[in-house]
């Protein structure tokens, strides 16, 4: 489960990756370490040191080849093979995330959504169908899905996490503000978007 | 800019608030400190201590009145008066956030979106119009908007931050993975959703 790079390096590599995705969208072919450093307001030497840890970075006379460096970081971060995931909970947040096309840029492929609301089941968000939650275990097995993006209300989150782990889901990206109990071998990553906003809101004051 | 509670308390209060929003959606009128503690897997005494710092918490024989406790936390976190905000950048993420109805539950009111794409300007997301970015300064002044949710591509983020601060925007919730330079008196709150995912992705491995 633990990689060979420390979290601080991984954090920076993810930021470099974001820059590279942006460069590709803007049809820029090369990038220098100092350009990356300037965007992130860190030291050029730090950027070069991080990149020196990678393989096949496309180093050339005029900087790094954007696509090579991006591929290299993707290999390091382990998403050259896209991860397929279900969104569990087709409420506002689940819908918003299903609408967010950019996930595929980061090796995340949302395959379908799940809900227990009969009025939602069968509808489509972009090209993704909202399926009956009862079908999740069989679909997860059939499609070899190991990751769920959990966007159900907080009160339902633990029960749903139990249901997911029984369905052999191994990775839960948890957008509900719950602290989930999961068995060994299951990884949870918490994302409390509105909690973050409330902290900002408090900082702002009235 | 700094409040009287430490960040750790604010963090927990935001989580309590999320629980209370959930309770209200499920038509539950009262809540006990031990129910909150159980959901968050923290000590009951910690919850009671935090709540004792608040005023008018609706303490009763059977627990706290959900609506009173929620109001009390909202007063403490400073969002009884909703904060109006613009979304700047009507790309995938900006659209997704504009589609996310729940913001209003947390005192955040998205008034309009802005973009420079002529094909998008004039269209509506829910009831929010996508306006020409050139109109932002005058609309911000007219509508007294002080907060922007920044969802432009990374390469455009700093220029846009400069433009926003010149338009008297004081608070930027920055969803682009950029480190923004802003003048004194402007607050930036960074939210790197995909960076978070990439760290999770790395943890997962292949």
Coordinates of N, CA, C and O in Angstrom, one line a residue, chain A residues 1-7 10-11 13-15 17-19 22-23 26 38-41 74-81 83 92-94 96-97 99-103 106-108 126 147-148 153-156 158 171-173 175 177-181 187-206, chain B residues 1-7 10-11 13-15 17-19 22-23 26 38-41 74-81 83 92-94 96-97 99-103 106-108 126 147-148 153-156 158 171-173 175 177-181 187-206:
Chain A
X1 N 0.8 -1.2 0.0 CA 0.0 0.0 0.0 C 0.9 1.3 0.0 O 0.5 2.3 -0.5
X2 N 2.0 1.2 0.6 CA 2.8 2.4 0.7 C 3.8 2.4 -0.5 O 4.4 1.4 -0.8
X3 N 4.0 3.6 -1.1 CA 4.9 3.7 -2.2 C 6.3 4.0 -1.7 O 6.6 4.1 -0.5
X4 N 7.2 4.2 -2.7 CA 8.6 4.4 -2.3 C 8.9 5.9 -2.1 O 9.9 6.3 -1.6
X5 N 8.0 6.8 -2.6 CA 8.3 8.2 -2.5 C 7.5 8.8 -1.2 O 6.4 8.3 -0.9
X6 N 8.2 9.7 -0.5 CA 7.5 10.3 0.6 C 6.3 11.2 0.1 O 6.3 11.6 -1.1
X7 N 5.3 11.4 1.0 CA 4.1 12.2 0.6 C 4.4 13.6 0.1 O 3.7 14.0 -0.8
X10 N 5.2 13.2 -3.5 CA 4.0 12.8 -4.3 C 3.1 14.1 -4.4 O 2.6 14.3 -5.5
X11 N 3.0 14.9 -3.4 CA 2.2 16.1 -3.4 C 2.7 17.0 -4.6 O 1.9 17.5 -5.4
X13 N 4.6 16.1 -7.2 CA 4.4 15.4 -8.5 C 3.0 15.6 -9.0 O 2.7 15.8 -10.2
X14 N 2.0 15.5 -8.1 CA 0.6 15.7 -8.5 C 0.4 17.2 -9.0 O -0.3 17.4 -10.0
X15 N 1.1 18.1 -8.4 CA 1.0 19.5 -8.9 C 1.6 19.7 -10.2 O 1.1 20.3 -11.1
X17 N 1.9 17.4 -12.4 CA 1.0 16.7 -13.3 C -0.1 17.7 -13.8 O -0.5 17.7 -15.0
X18 N -0.7 18.4 -12.8 CA -1.8 19.3 -13.1 C -1.3 20.4 -14.1 O -2.0 20.7 -15.1
X19 N 0.0 20.8 -13.9 CA 0.5 21.8 -14.8 C 0.7 21.2 -16.2 O 0.3 21.9 -17.2
X22 N -2.5 21.0 -18.1 CA -2.8 22.3 -18.6 C -2.0 22.7 -19.9 O -2.5 23.3 -20.8
X23 N -0.7 22.3 -19.8 CA 0.1 22.6 -21.0 C -0.4 21.9 -22.2 O -0.4 22.5 -23.3
X26 N -3.2 23.5 -23.8 CA -2.8 24.7 -24.5 C -1.8 24.4 -25.6 O -1.1 25.4 -26.1
X38 N 8.2 28.4 -11.1 CA 7.6 29.7 -11.0 C 6.1 29.6 -10.8 O 5.5 30.4 -10.0
X39 N 5.4 28.7 -11.5 CA 4.0 28.5 -11.3 C 3.6 28.1 -9.8 O 2.6 28.5 -9.3
X40 N 4.5 27.3 -9.3 CA 4.2 26.8 -7.9 C 4.9 27.6 -6.8 O 4.7 27.3 -5.6
X41 N 5.7 28.6 -7.3 CA 6.5 29.4 -6.3 C 7.3 28.6 -5.4 O 7.3 28.7 -4.2
X74 N 2.7 9.9 -14.5 CA 1.6 8.9 -14.4 C 2.0 7.5 -14.1 O 1.3 6.8 -13.3
X75 N 3.1 7.1 -14.7 CA 3.6 5.8 -14.3 C 4.0 5.7 -12.8 O 3.7 4.8 -12.1
X76 N 4.6 6.8 -12.4 CA 5.1 6.8 -11.0 C 3.9 6.8 -10.0 O 3.9 6.1 -9.0
X77 N 2.9 7.6 -10.4 CA 1.7 7.7 -9.5 C 0.7 6.5 -9.8 O -0.3 6.4 -9.1
X78 N 1.0 5.7 -10.7 CA 0.3 4.5 -10.9 C -1.1 4.6 -11.6 O -2.0 3.9 -11.2
X79 N -1.2 5.6 -12.5 CA -2.5 5.6 -13.2 C -2.4 5.6 -14.7 O -3.2 6.1 -15.4
X80 N -1.4 4.8 -15.2 CA -1.3 4.6 -16.6 C -2.5 3.8 -17.1 O -3.1 3.9 -18.1
X81 N -2.9 2.8 -16.2 CA -4.1 2.0 -16.4 C -5.2 2.7 -15.7 O -5.2 2.8 -14.4
X83 N -8.3 3.8 -13.5 CA -9.1 3.2 -12.5 C -10.6 3.4 -12.7 O -11.1 4.5 -12.9
X92 N -27.0 15.6 -5.5 CA -26.4 16.7 -6.1 C -24.9 16.5 -6.4 O -24.4 16.8 -7.4
X93 N -24.2 16.1 -5.3 CA -22.8 16.0 -5.4 C -22.4 14.8 -6.4 O -21.5 15.0 -7.2
X94 N -23.1 13.7 -6.2 CA -22.8 12.6 -7.1 C -23.0 13.0 -8.6 O -22.2 12.7 -9.5
X96 N -22.9 16.1 -9.8 CA -21.9 17.0 -10.2 C -20.6 16.3 -10.5 O -19.9 16.6 -11.5
X97 N -20.2 15.3 -9.7 CA -19.0 14.6 -10.0 C -19.1 13.8 -11.3 O -18.1 13.7 -12.1
X99 N -20.8 14.7 -13.8 CA -20.7 15.7 -14.9 C -19.3 16.2 -15.1 O -19.0 16.9 -16.1
X100 N -18.4 15.9 -14.2 CA -17.0 16.4 -14.2 C -16.1 15.6 -15.1 O -15.5 14.6 -14.7
X101 N -16.1 16.0 -16.4 CA -15.3 15.2 -17.4 C -13.9 15.0 -17.1 O -13.3 14.1 -17.6
X102 N -13.3 16.0 -16.4 CA -11.8 16.0 -16.3 C -11.2 14.8 -15.5 O -10.0 14.5 -15.6
X103 N -12.1 14.0 -14.8 CA -11.6 12.8 -14.1 C -10.7 11.9 -15.0 O -9.7 11.4 -14.6
X106 N -7.1 12.2 -15.3 CA -6.3 11.8 -14.1 C -6.4 10.3 -13.9 O -6.2 9.8 -12.8
X107 N -6.8 9.6 -14.9 CA -6.8 8.1 -14.8 C -8.0 7.6 -14.0 O -8.0 6.5 -13.5
X108 N -9.1 8.4 -13.9 CA -10.2 8.0 -13.2 C -11.4 7.9 -14.1 O -11.8 8.9 -14.8
X126 N -24.6 12.4 -18.5 CA -23.7 12.2 -19.6 C -24.0 10.8 -20.2 O -25.1 10.5 -20.4
X147 N -13.3 0.5 -6.9 CA -13.3 1.8 -6.3 C -14.7 2.4 -6.3 O -15.4 2.3 -7.4
X148 N -15.1 3.0 -5.2 CA -16.4 3.7 -5.1 C -16.2 5.1 -4.7 O -15.3 5.4 -3.8
X153 N -25.9 10.6 1.7 CA -25.9 11.5 2.9 C -25.2 10.8 4.1 O -25.1 9.6 4.1
X154 N -24.8 11.6 5.0 CA -24.0 11.2 6.1 C -24.6 10.0 6.9 O -23.9 9.1 7.2
X155 N -25.9 10.1 7.1 CA -26.6 9.1 7.9 C -26.6 7.8 7.2 O -26.7 6.7 7.9
X156 N -26.4 7.7 5.9 CA -26.4 6.4 5.2 C -25.0 5.9 4.9 O -24.8 4.8 4.4
X158 N -22.2 4.9 6.6 CA -21.6 3.7 7.2 C -22.3 2.5 6.7 O -21.6 1.5 6.3
X171 N -11.5 0.4 -2.4 CA -11.1 1.8 -2.2 C -12.3 2.7 -2.2 O -13.1 2.6 -3.1
X172 N -12.5 3.5 -1.2 CA -13.6 4.4 -1.1 C -13.1 5.8 -1.0 O -12.4 6.1 -0.1
X173 N -13.5 6.6 -2.0 CA -13.2 8.0 -1.9 C -14.5 8.6 -1.3 O -15.5 8.7 -2.0
X175 N -16.9 11.2 0.1 CA -17.3 12.6 0.1 C -18.3 13.0 1.1 O -18.7 14.1 1.3
X177 N -19.3 13.5 5.0 CA -18.4 14.0 6.1 C -18.5 13.0 7.3 O -18.7 13.3 8.4
X178 N -18.4 11.7 6.9 CA -18.4 10.6 8.0 C -17.1 10.0 8.2 O -16.2 10.0 7.3
X179 N -16.9 9.5 9.4 CA -15.7 8.7 9.6 C -16.1 7.3 9.5 O -16.9 6.8 10.3
X180 N -15.6 6.6 8.5 CA -16.1 5.2 8.1 C -15.3 4.2 8.8 O -14.0 4.2 8.9
X181 N -15.9 3.2 9.3 CA -15.3 1.9 9.8 C -15.2 0.9 8.7 O -16.3 0.6 8.2
X187 N -9.3 0.7 1.8 CA -8.7 2.1 2.0 C -9.8 3.1 1.8 O -10.5 3.1 0.8
X188 N -9.8 4.1 2.8 CA -10.8 5.2 2.6 C -10.0 6.5 2.5 O -9.0 6.7 3.2
X189 N -10.4 7.4 1.6 CA -9.8 8.7 1.4 C -10.9 9.7 1.6 O -11.9 9.7 0.9
X190 N -10.8 10.5 2.6 CA -11.9 11.5 2.9 C -11.7 12.8 2.3 O -10.6 13.4 2.2
X191 N -12.8 13.3 1.8 CA -12.9 14.6 1.0 C -14.1 15.4 1.6 O -15.2 15.1 1.2
X192 N -13.8 16.3 2.4 CA -15.0 17.0 3.0 C -15.0 18.4 2.5 O -14.6 19.4 3.1
X193 N -15.6 18.5 1.2 CA -15.6 19.8 0.5 C -16.3 20.9 1.3 O -15.8 22.0 1.4
X194 N -17.5 20.6 1.8 CA -18.2 21.7 2.5 C -17.6 22.0 3.8 O -17.7 23.1 4.3
X195 N -17.0 21.0 4.5 CA -16.3 21.2 5.7 C -15.2 22.2 5.4 O -14.9 23.1 6.2
X196 N -14.5 22.0 4.3 CA -13.4 22.9 3.9 C -14.0 24.3 3.7 O -13.4 25.3 4.1
X197 N -15.1 24.4 3.0 CA -15.7 25.7 2.8 C -16.1 26.4 4.1 O -15.9 27.6 4.3
X198 N -16.6 25.6 5.1 CA -17.0 26.2 6.3 C -15.8 26.8 7.1 O -15.9 27.8 7.7
X199 N -14.7 26.1 7.0 CA -13.5 26.6 7.6 C -13.1 28.0 7.0 O -12.7 28.9 7.6
X200 N -13.2 28.0 5.6 CA -12.9 29.2 4.9 C -13.9 30.3 5.3 O -13.5 31.4 5.6
X201 N -15.2 29.9 5.4 CA -16.2 30.8 5.8 C -16.0 31.4 7.1 O -16.2 32.6 7.4
X202 N -15.5 30.6 8.1 CA -15.2 31.1 9.4 C -14.1 32.0 9.4 O -14.1 33.1 10.1
X203 N -13.1 31.8 8.6 CA -11.9 32.6 8.5 C -12.3 34.0 7.9 O -11.8 35.0 8.4
X204 N -13.3 34.0 7.0 CA -13.7 35.2 6.4 C -14.5 36.0 7.4 O -14.4 37.3 7.4
X205 N -15.3 35.4 8.3 CA -16.0 36.1 9.3 C -17.3 36.6 8.6 O -17.8 36.1 7.7
X206 N -17.8 37.7 9.2 CA -19.2 38.1 8.8 C -19.1 39.4 7.9 O -18.1 40.1 7.9
Chain B
X1 N -9.4 38.8 10.9 CA -9.4 37.6 10.0 C -9.4 36.3 10.8 O -10.0 35.3 10.5
X2 N -8.7 36.3 12.0 CA -8.7 35.1 12.8 C -9.8 35.1 13.8 O -10.1 36.1 14.4
X3 N -10.4 33.9 14.0 CA -11.5 33.8 14.9 C -11.0 33.5 16.3 O -9.8 33.4 16.5
X4 N -11.9 33.3 17.2 CA -11.5 33.1 18.6 C -11.4 31.6 18.9 O -10.8 31.2 19.9
X5 N -11.9 30.7 18.0 CA -11.7 29.3 18.3 C -10.5 28.7 17.5 O -10.2 29.1 16.4
X6 N -9.8 27.8 18.1 CA -8.7 27.1 17.4 C -9.3 26.3 16.2 O -10.4 25.9 16.2
X7 N -8.4 26.0 15.2 CA -8.8 25.3 14.0 C -9.4 23.9 14.3 O -10.3 23.5 13.7
X10 N -12.9 24.3 15.2 CA -13.7 24.7 14.0 C -13.9 23.5 13.1 O -15.0 23.3 12.6
X11 N -12.9 22.7 13.0 CA -13.0 21.5 12.2 C -14.1 20.6 12.7 O -14.9 20.1 11.9
X13 N -16.6 21.5 14.7 CA -17.9 22.2 14.5 C -18.5 22.0 13.1 O -19.7 21.8 12.9
X14 N -17.6 22.1 12.1 CA -18.1 21.9 10.7 C -18.6 20.5 10.5 O -19.6 20.3 9.8
X15 N -18.0 19.5 11.2 CA -18.5 18.2 11.1 C -19.8 18.0 11.8 O -20.7 17.4 11.3
X17 N -22.0 20.3 12.1 CA -22.9 21.0 11.3 C -23.4 20.1 10.1 O -24.6 20.0 9.8
X18 N -22.5 19.3 9.5 CA -22.8 18.4 8.5 C -23.8 17.4 9.0 O -24.8 17.0 8.3
X19 N -23.6 16.9 10.2 CA -24.5 15.9 10.8 C -25.8 16.5 11.0 O -26.9 15.9 10.7
X22 N -27.8 16.8 7.8 CA -28.3 15.5 7.5 C -29.6 15.1 8.4 O -30.5 14.6 7.9
X23 N -29.5 15.4 9.7 CA -30.6 15.2 10.6 C -31.9 15.9 10.1 O -33.0 15.3 10.1
X26 N -33.5 14.4 7.3 CA -34.2 13.1 7.7 C -35.3 13.4 8.7 O -35.8 12.5 9.4
X38 N -20.6 9.2 18.3 CA -20.5 7.9 17.6 C -20.3 8.0 16.1 O -19.6 7.2 15.5
X39 N -21.0 9.0 15.5 CA -20.9 9.2 14.0 C -19.5 9.5 13.7 O -19.0 9.2 12.6
X40 N -18.8 10.3 14.5 CA -17.5 10.8 14.2 C -16.4 10.0 14.8 O -15.2 10.3 14.7
X41 N -16.8 9.0 15.7 CA -15.8 8.2 16.4 C -14.9 9.0 17.2 O -13.7 8.8 17.1
X74 N -23.9 27.8 13.1 CA -23.9 28.8 11.9 C -23.5 30.2 12.4 O -22.8 30.8 11.7
X75 N -24.1 30.6 13.5 CA -23.7 31.9 14.0 C -22.2 31.9 14.3 O -21.5 32.9 14.0
X76 N -21.8 30.9 15.0 CA -20.3 30.8 15.4 C -19.4 30.8 14.1 O -18.4 31.5 14.1
X77 N -19.8 30.0 13.1 CA -19.0 29.9 11.9 C -19.2 31.1 11.0 O -18.6 31.3 10.0
X78 N -20.2 32.0 11.3 CA -20.4 33.2 10.6 C -21.1 33.1 9.2 O -20.8 33.8 8.3
X79 N -22.1 32.1 9.2 CA -22.8 32.1 7.9 C -24.3 32.2 8.0 O -25.0 31.7 7.2
X80 N -24.7 32.9 9.1 CA -26.2 33.1 9.1 C -26.6 34.0 8.0 O -27.7 33.9 7.4
X81 N -25.7 35.0 7.6 CA -26.0 35.8 6.4 C -25.3 35.1 5.3 O -24.0 35.0 5.3
X83 N -23.2 34.0 2.1 CA -22.2 34.7 1.3 C -22.5 34.5 -0.2 O -22.6 33.4 -0.7
X92 N -15.8 22.4 -16.9 CA -16.4 21.3 -16.3 C -16.6 21.4 -14.8 O -17.7 21.2 -14.3
X93 N -15.5 21.9 -14.1 CA -15.6 22.0 -12.7 C -16.5 23.1 -12.3 O -17.4 22.9 -11.4
X94 N -16.4 24.2 -13.0 CA -17.3 25.4 -12.7 C -18.8 25.0 -12.8 O -19.6 25.3 -12.0
X96 N -20.0 22.0 -12.7 CA -20.3 21.0 -11.7 C -20.7 21.7 -10.4 O -21.7 21.3 -9.7
X97 N -19.8 22.6 -10.0 CA -20.1 23.3 -8.8 C -21.4 24.2 -8.9 O -22.1 24.3 -7.9
X99 N -23.9 23.4 -10.5 CA -25.0 22.4 -10.4 C -25.2 21.8 -9.0 O -26.1 21.1 -8.7
X100 N -24.3 22.1 -8.1 CA -24.3 21.5 -6.8 C -25.1 22.4 -5.8 O -24.7 23.3 -5.2
X101 N -26.4 21.9 -5.7 CA -27.4 22.7 -5.0 C -27.0 22.9 -3.5 O -27.5 23.9 -2.9
X102 N -26.3 22.0 -2.9 CA -26.2 22.0 -1.5 C -25.4 23.1 -0.9 O -25.4 23.4 0.3
X103 N -24.7 23.9 -1.8 CA -24.0 25.0 -1.2 C -24.8 25.9 -0.4 O -24.3 26.5 0.6
X106 N -25.0 25.6 3.3 CA -23.8 26.0 4.0 C -23.6 27.5 3.9 O -22.4 28.0 4.2
X107 N -24.6 28.2 3.6 CA -24.4 29.7 3.6 C -23.7 30.2 2.4 O -23.2 31.3 2.4
X108 N -23.6 29.4 1.3 CA -22.9 29.9 0.1 C -23.9 30.0 -1.0 O -24.6 29.0 -1.4
X126 N -28.7 25.8 -14.1 CA -29.8 25.9 -13.2 C -30.3 27.3 -13.4 O -30.5 27.7 -14.6
X147 N -16.7 37.4 -3.0 CA -16.1 36.0 -3.1 C -16.1 35.4 -4.5 O -17.2 35.5 -5.1
X148 N -15.0 34.8 -4.9 CA -15.0 34.2 -6.2 C -14.6 32.7 -6.0 O -13.7 32.4 -5.2
X153 N -8.5 27.2 -15.9 CA -7.3 26.4 -16.1 C -6.1 27.0 -15.3 O -6.1 28.3 -15.2
X154 N -5.2 26.2 -14.9 CA -4.1 26.6 -14.1 C -3.3 27.8 -14.8 O -2.9 28.7 -14.2
X155 N -3.1 27.7 -16.1 CA -2.3 28.7 -16.8 C -2.9 30.0 -16.8 O -2.2 31.1 -16.9
X156 N -4.3 30.1 -16.6 CA -4.9 31.4 -16.5 C -5.2 31.9 -15.1 O -5.7 33.0 -14.9
X158 N -3.4 32.8 -12.3 CA -2.8 34.0 -11.7 C -3.3 35.3 -12.4 O -3.7 36.2 -11.6
X171 N -12.1 37.4 -1.4 CA -11.9 36.0 -1.0 C -12.0 35.1 -2.2 O -12.9 35.2 -3.0
X172 N -11.0 34.3 -2.4 CA -10.9 33.4 -3.5 C -10.8 32.0 -3.1 O -9.9 31.6 -2.4
X173 N -11.8 31.2 -3.4 CA -11.8 29.7 -3.2 C -11.2 29.1 -4.5 O -11.9 29.0 -5.5
X175 N -9.9 26.5 -6.9 CA -10.0 25.1 -7.3 C -8.9 24.8 -8.4 O -8.8 23.7 -8.8
X177 N -5.1 24.2 -9.5 CA -4.0 23.8 -8.7 C -2.8 24.7 -8.7 O -1.7 24.3 -8.9
X178 N -3.1 26.0 -8.6 CA -2.0 27.1 -8.7 C -1.8 27.7 -7.3 O -2.7 27.7 -6.5
X179 N -0.6 28.2 -7.1 CA -0.3 28.9 -5.9 C -0.4 30.4 -6.3 O 0.3 30.9 -7.2
X180 N -1.4 31.1 -5.8 CA -1.7 32.4 -6.3 C -1.0 33.5 -5.4 O -0.9 33.4 -4.2
X181 N -0.5 34.5 -6.1 CA 0.0 35.7 -5.5 C -1.1 36.7 -5.4 O -1.7 37.1 -6.4
X187 N -7.8 36.9 0.8 CA -7.6 35.6 1.3 C -7.9 34.5 0.2 O -8.9 34.6 -0.5
X188 N -6.9 33.6 0.2 CA -7.1 32.5 -0.8 C -7.2 31.2 0.0 O -6.5 30.9 1.0
X189 N -8.2 30.3 -0.5 CA -8.4 29.0 0.1 C -8.2 28.0 -1.0 O -9.0 28.0 -1.9
X190 N -7.2 27.1 -0.9 CA -6.9 26.2 -2.0 C -7.6 24.9 -1.8 O -7.7 24.3 -0.7
X191 N -8.1 24.4 -2.9 CA -8.9 23.1 -3.0 C -8.4 22.4 -4.2 O -8.8 22.7 -5.3
X192 N -7.5 21.4 -4.0 CA -7.0 20.7 -5.1 C -7.6 19.3 -5.2 O -6.9 18.3 -4.8
X193 N -8.8 19.2 -5.8 CA -9.5 18.0 -5.8 C -8.8 16.9 -6.5 O -8.7 15.8 -6.0
X194 N -8.3 17.2 -7.7 CA -7.6 16.1 -8.5 C -6.3 15.8 -7.9 O -5.8 14.6 -7.9
X195 N -5.6 16.8 -7.3 CA -4.4 16.5 -6.6 C -4.6 15.5 -5.5 O -3.8 14.5 -5.3
X196 N -5.7 15.7 -4.8 CA -6.1 14.8 -3.7 C -6.3 13.4 -4.3 O -5.9 12.4 -3.7
X197 N -7.0 13.4 -5.4 CA -7.3 12.1 -6.0 C -6.0 11.4 -6.4 O -5.9 10.2 -6.2
X198 N -5.1 12.1 -7.0 CA -3.8 11.5 -7.4 C -3.1 10.9 -6.2 O -2.4 9.9 -6.4
X199 N -3.1 11.6 -5.1 CA -2.4 11.0 -3.9 C -3.1 9.7 -3.5 O -2.4 8.7 -3.1
X200 N -4.4 9.7 -3.6 CA -5.2 8.4 -3.3 C -4.8 7.4 -4.3 O -4.5 6.2 -4.0
X201 N -4.8 7.8 -5.6 CA -4.4 6.9 -6.7 C -3.0 6.3 -6.4 O -2.8 5.1 -6.7
X202 N -2.1 7.1 -6.0 CA -0.7 6.6 -5.7 C -0.8 5.6 -4.6 O -0.1 4.6 -4.7
X203 N -1.5 5.9 -3.6 CA -1.6 5.0 -2.4 C -2.2 3.6 -2.8 O -1.8 2.6 -2.4
X204 N -3.2 3.7 -3.8 CA -3.8 2.5 -4.2 C -2.8 1.6 -5.0 O -2.8 0.4 -4.9
X205 N -1.9 2.3 -5.8 CA -1.0 1.6 -6.6 C -1.7 1.0 -7.9 O -2.7 1.5 -8.3
X206 N -1.1 -0.1 -8.4 CA -1.6 -0.6 -9.7 C -2.5 -1.8 -9.6 O -2.4 -2.5 -8.6

